[in-house]
Amino acid sequence: MSLTFLALLSCEQPECARPAYHRAECRVQAENVLARLQTSEGVELRFQDARGSRVDSGSSDSWSADSWSTTGMLRNQQDGPVIARIATLGNFRLSIQTEQSTTLSLVLDNVDPRIPPLEGEVSSSGLRRELKLDLEPGVSWVVGELPDSLCSGAFRLAAAGDIQTNPLQFRQIIDSLHTEASQAVAAGEPLLGLVLLGDISEHSEPDELTQVLELLASSPVPVAVIPGNHDVYASSDAVFNRLVGPGNLSFDLCSARVALFDTGSGSLAPSIEGRLPEIFDGQQPHLIAGVHHPPMPGNTSGGWSDELSAATLLAEFTQAGGELILAGHVHERLEMLDGPVPQVVVGTLGADQVEVDPDYGYLRVSVQEQLSWCFVPVSASGSPGASRPPPEDCLSVTP
Amino acid sequence: MLQLLLCLSAQAHESEPGLKSYVLPPTEAAVMRRRLRWAGAAGIAAGGLWFFAAGDSLGAGDPATLLTGVGLIATTGALIGGSYAVLDPREPTMDWEASGPPIRLNLSPGGTTTIGENVPYGGSLELAPRFTLGPDVQFIAQGALRGDFGERVEVDPRPQSDFAPALTQRVWGADLSPELRWYLEGMDFRLRPTLLTRYSTTTFANGSSRKLERQAWMPLTVGVRFYISARQRFGLYLGPRWDSLRWSDGGEWQERELDFGPIYGQAFYSINRPHMRLPGGWVGASRLRISYEQSNFDGQAFDFGAVVGFFGPAAAEYAMQLRRPGWDSGVQLGLGVSGTQGGQVNLSIGWNTQPFGVTQ
């Protein structure tokens, strides 16, 4: 906490002028820088909050493009299209500003396949869309919106964390999501996305993150990812933000507001903590939060480096009407119902559990009038768990 | 590890300075240090094994990181003690030494290099008068008031935000931890029911504010201290913890509910240095104390790499008590460093006296 001696020895500088990306606050800066991009042709792209900040009611042209939001990550490629990786589930919005007529090739990743074809779309495959946009001077918009039919009733989310050294088990879980998606449609509760609750790598190495991103490409639904303590301890490179995207993001998904936080450093970034009331503010009837470190110390003797930060999150979330906190970090499934709000821990995507029959799988969250959740096991190959009930049998989180 | 700790107690002899004289042959002190070293190594191994064998469970009673932290303090203490024994193998006993003073003021300097931000100085007033209730029993009426001397201000680092203040926060609170000590053969047992309370006022970026009250209830905390040699001690505390959290936006507070919290623990090793003659006729007695606390209640976790939030603060303090000849009390100055992220310096000044009720 105290940088007393540095303060005595050095001049004042802006926050993160000396980048230290193991600090949550510097990752906030990085993820915001990476949500905006200027191309060599002078085209400026900005991820925007899909709820929009309307200058005037009416057409989409009236959304404000003055600022930007951490709802995605933009990357320029040498001699290639601009890559825009959408970080949220469901709707998204990109503003594109240019002062001269030009053409822009744009690849959108992590797009829900059910979103209707976008303006300028030339091809689509899985979660990827390729666009060729003829731009006129001014602001143009790329807007993706789920069909109203998907949001007319109940829907499902899948959630879990902690892949670490076992991406092959995670691959099996991604495979099982295809079954989940089909069953969800049959049940009248479409699966709208997967929330990855951190620790998708073991050593914060780019190769590890790239491998997981490659696996995510075969997911049937878009994936929102937040980092865990294993993903963000590299100090000199904001590797998670650079390759995966923002770790702090909030968005509306049909009838739910979803707020996801980067707690990889054992606390919220102070500026995120300071914006909690805005982040939780919304018109949606449901409010769900996702973190890597469970904020209730009751069942986790480790996790948050600063218990005050966890307490602030709990207080603001509860005060805003929050209904469920999803967490990883602990490599098992736990349900904590004693605190101010229910909290479910599902660190079950493949990280070491020691047991002979590891309890791998994911949490199915059904968003209806009330939230409900259960655990879908996805056994390790060759484990005794292969004799477990098939995935359509969703188990109680409390084993 | 328990067996090794019991072996430690079997070898020590008499007890607390100010109450009784203390005699321990250097050869026995060496044996004690060796046992402390092995007990520490066993603690580290047991903690690591528990952590990995339990699959990262981190349940409320999970002692993995506590075992590791206690083991590290024991091992480090044994190494420090062994090194010191080479310089001063006799380790004669002293009739007074630096110890926990009955009254002490602490100051933790603040400051930051970040434009627009403020890290306030923090401070505390600690009271710990000792009362001797019998030849082998002492009561310490221990408590503290602590808080920030200003507001912590954090700016919004987003390039689209103009680096405006995003969070303003002030924290203050109180500790209540009366302690009863029984001096036994070569060790003492301690009962220290503890209640920590922290209040914080947070103003958010949108101007709204929130008051939080956090409490950690540890009514069953027990401790034990071993005499490693005439001037070296090793001790630990352990107990269950219950947490409560309530808040207010200026109106009513909620009902207080207690939830079972993480296990609480603390370990320390101390070594006292012999008296030094100082200029002006002063005599100084100093003490090096290293400690580990299994708690992130005050947000001072010792994080490194991917090991985040598992370990509480580790600290080292060098204290010196200064007396004039003939005085039975003295001024005690301290300089401490916590091995938290970024490090935390602590300066202290106290007044150290004999326990009340002591018969010299």
CSV table of N, CA and C in Angstrom, one decimal, chain A residues 1-20 23 25-26 29 270-271, chain B residues 110-120 151-158 162-166:
chain,number,residue,atom,x,y,z
A,1,MET,N,0.8,-1.2,0.0
A,1,MET,CA,0.0,0.0,0.0
A,1,MET,C,0.9,1.3,0.0
A,2,SER,N,1.7,1.3,1.0
A,2,SER,CA,2.4,2.6,1.1
A,2,SER,C,3.6,2.6,0.2
A,3,LEU,N,3.6,3.7,-0.6
A,3,LEU,CA,4.8,3.9,-1.5
A,3,LEU,C,5.6,5.1,-1.0
A,4,THR,N,5.7,5.1,0.3
A,4,THR,CA,6.2,6.3,1.0
A,4,THR,C,7.6,6.7,0.4
A,5,PHE,N,8.5,5.7,0.3
A,5,PHE,CA,9.8,6.0,-0.1
A,5,PHE,C,9.9,6.4,-1.5
A,6,LEU,N,9.1,5.7,-2.4
A,6,LEU,CA,9.0,6.1,-3.8
A,6,LEU,C,8.5,7.6,-3.8
A,7,ALA,N,7.6,7.9,-3.0
A,7,ALA,CA,7.0,9.3,-3.0
A,7,ALA,C,8.1,10.3,-2.6
A,8,LEU,N,9.0,9.9,-1.7
A,8,LEU,CA,10.1,10.8,-1.3
A,8,LEU,C,11.1,10.9,-2.4
A,9,LEU,N,11.3,9.8,-3.1
A,9,LEU,CA,12.4,9.8,-4.0
A,9,LEU,C,12.1,10.2,-5.5
A,10,SER,N,10.8,10.2,-5.8
A,10,SER,CA,10.5,10.5,-7.2
A,10,SER,C,9.5,11.6,-7.3
A,11,CYS,N,9.4,12.1,-8.6
A,11,CYS,CA,8.3,13.1,-8.8
A,11,CYS,C,7.0,12.4,-9.0
A,12,GLU,N,6.0,13.2,-8.9
A,12,GLU,CA,4.6,12.7,-9.2
A,12,GLU,C,4.4,12.3,-10.6
A,13,GLN,N,3.6,11.3,-10.9
A,13,GLN,CA,3.4,10.9,-12.2
A,13,GLN,C,1.9,10.5,-12.3
A,14,PRO,N,1.4,10.4,-13.5
A,14,PRO,CA,0.0,9.9,-13.7
A,14,PRO,C,-0.1,8.5,-13.3
A,15,GLU,N,-1.3,8.0,-13.0
A,15,GLU,CA,-1.5,6.6,-12.6
A,15,GLU,C,-1.0,5.7,-13.8
A,16,CYS,N,-0.2,4.7,-13.4
A,16,CYS,CA,0.3,3.7,-14.3
A,16,CYS,C,1.3,4.3,-15.4
A,17,ALA,N,1.8,5.5,-15.1
A,17,ALA,CA,2.9,6.0,-16.0
A,17,ALA,C,4.0,5.0,-16.0
A,18,ARG,N,4.3,4.4,-14.9
A,18,ARG,CA,5.2,3.2,-14.9
A,18,ARG,C,4.3,2.0,-14.9
A,19,PRO,N,4.1,1.4,-16.0
A,19,PRO,CA,3.1,0.3,-16.1
A,19,PRO,C,3.5,-0.9,-15.2
A,20,ALA,N,2.6,-1.4,-14.5
A,20,ALA,CA,2.8,-2.6,-13.6
A,20,ALA,C,1.5,-3.3,-13.7
A,23,ARG,N,-0.9,-5.0,-11.2
A,23,ARG,CA,-1.8,-4.2,-10.4
A,23,ARG,C,-3.1,-4.0,-11.2
A,25,GLU,N,-5.3,-1.8,-11.2
A,25,GLU,CA,-5.6,-0.5,-11.7
A,25,GLU,C,-5.0,-0.3,-13.1
A,26,CYS,N,-3.8,-0.8,-13.2
A,26,CYS,CA,-3.1,-0.6,-14.5
A,26,CYS,C,-3.8,-1.5,-15.6
A,29,GLN,N,-6.6,0.5,-17.0
A,29,GLN,CA,-6.2,1.4,-18.0
A,29,GLN,C,-5.9,0.7,-19.3
A,270,PRO,N,-9.3,0.0,-7.6
A,270,PRO,CA,-10.0,1.1,-6.8
A,270,PRO,C,-10.9,1.9,-7.7
A,271,SER,N,-10.6,2.1,-8.9
A,271,SER,CA,-11.5,2.9,-9.8
A,271,SER,C,-12.7,2.1,-10.1
B,110,GLY,N,2.1,7.7,5.0
B,110,GLY,CA,1.3,7.6,3.7
B,110,GLY,C,2.1,8.2,2.6
B,111,GLY,N,1.4,8.7,1.6
B,111,GLY,CA,2.1,9.3,0.5
B,111,GLY,C,2.0,8.4,-0.8
B,112,THR,N,2.0,9.0,-1.9
B,112,THR,CA,1.9,8.3,-3.2
B,112,THR,C,2.6,9.2,-4.3
B,113,THR,N,3.0,8.5,-5.3
B,113,THR,CA,3.6,9.3,-6.4
B,113,THR,C,2.6,9.6,-7.5
B,114,THR,N,1.4,9.1,-7.3
B,114,THR,CA,0.4,9.2,-8.4
B,114,THR,C,-0.4,10.6,-8.3
B,115,ILE,N,-0.4,11.3,-9.4
B,115,ILE,CA,-1.0,12.6,-9.5
B,115,ILE,C,-2.5,12.4,-9.2
B,116,GLY,N,-3.0,13.3,-8.3
B,116,GLY,CA,-4.4,13.3,-8.0
B,116,GLY,C,-4.8,12.3,-6.9
B,117,GLU,N,-3.9,11.5,-6.5
B,117,GLU,CA,-4.3,10.5,-5.5
B,117,GLU,C,-3.7,10.9,-4.1
B,118,ASN,N,-4.3,10.3,-3.1
B,118,ASN,CA,-3.8,10.5,-1.7
B,118,ASN,C,-3.8,9.2,-1.0
B,119,VAL,N,-2.7,8.9,-0.4
B,119,VAL,CA,-2.7,7.8,0.6
B,119,VAL,C,-2.4,8.4,1.9
B,120,PRO,N,-3.4,8.3,2.8
B,120,PRO,CA,-3.2,9.1,4.1
B,120,PRO,C,-2.2,8.4,5.1
B,151,GLU,N,-8.2,11.2,4.0
B,151,GLU,CA,-8.9,10.4,3.1
B,151,GLU,C,-8.0,9.8,2.0
B,152,ARG,N,-8.3,8.5,1.7
B,152,ARG,CA,-7.6,7.9,0.6
B,152,ARG,C,-8.4,8.3,-0.7
B,153,VAL,N,-7.7,8.8,-1.7
B,153,VAL,CA,-8.3,9.2,-2.9
B,153,VAL,C,-7.7,8.4,-4.1
B,154,GLU,N,-8.5,7.8,-4.9
B,154,GLU,CA,-8.0,7.1,-6.0
B,154,GLU,C,-8.6,7.7,-7.3
B,155,VAL,N,-7.8,7.9,-8.3
B,155,VAL,CA,-8.3,8.5,-9.5
B,155,VAL,C,-8.7,7.4,-10.5
B,156,ASP,N,-9.5,7.8,-11.4
B,156,ASP,CA,-10.0,6.9,-12.5
B,156,ASP,C,-8.9,6.9,-13.6
B,157,PRO,N,-8.2,5.8,-13.9
B,157,PRO,CA,-7.1,5.8,-14.8
B,157,PRO,C,-7.5,5.7,-16.3
B,158,ARG,N,-8.8,5.6,-16.5
B,158,ARG,CA,-9.2,5.4,-17.9
B,158,ARG,C,-8.9,6.6,-18.8
B,162,ASP,N,-10.5,11.7,-17.8
B,162,ASP,CA,-9.9,12.9,-17.3
B,162,ASP,C,-9.2,12.7,-16.0
B,163,PHE,N,-9.0,11.4,-15.6
B,163,PHE,CA,-8.3,11.1,-14.3
B,163,PHE,C,-9.0,11.8,-13.1
B,164,ALA,N,-10.3,11.8,-13.2
B,164,ALA,CA,-11.0,12.4,-12.0
B,164,ALA,C,-11.0,11.4,-10.9
B,165,PRO,N,-11.2,11.9,-9.6
B,165,PRO,CA,-11.3,11.0,-8.5
B,165,PRO,C,-12.5,10.0,-8.7
B,166,ALA,N,-12.2,8.7,-8.5
B,166,ALA,CA,-13.2,7.7,-8.6
B,166,ALA,C,-13.6,7.2,-7.3
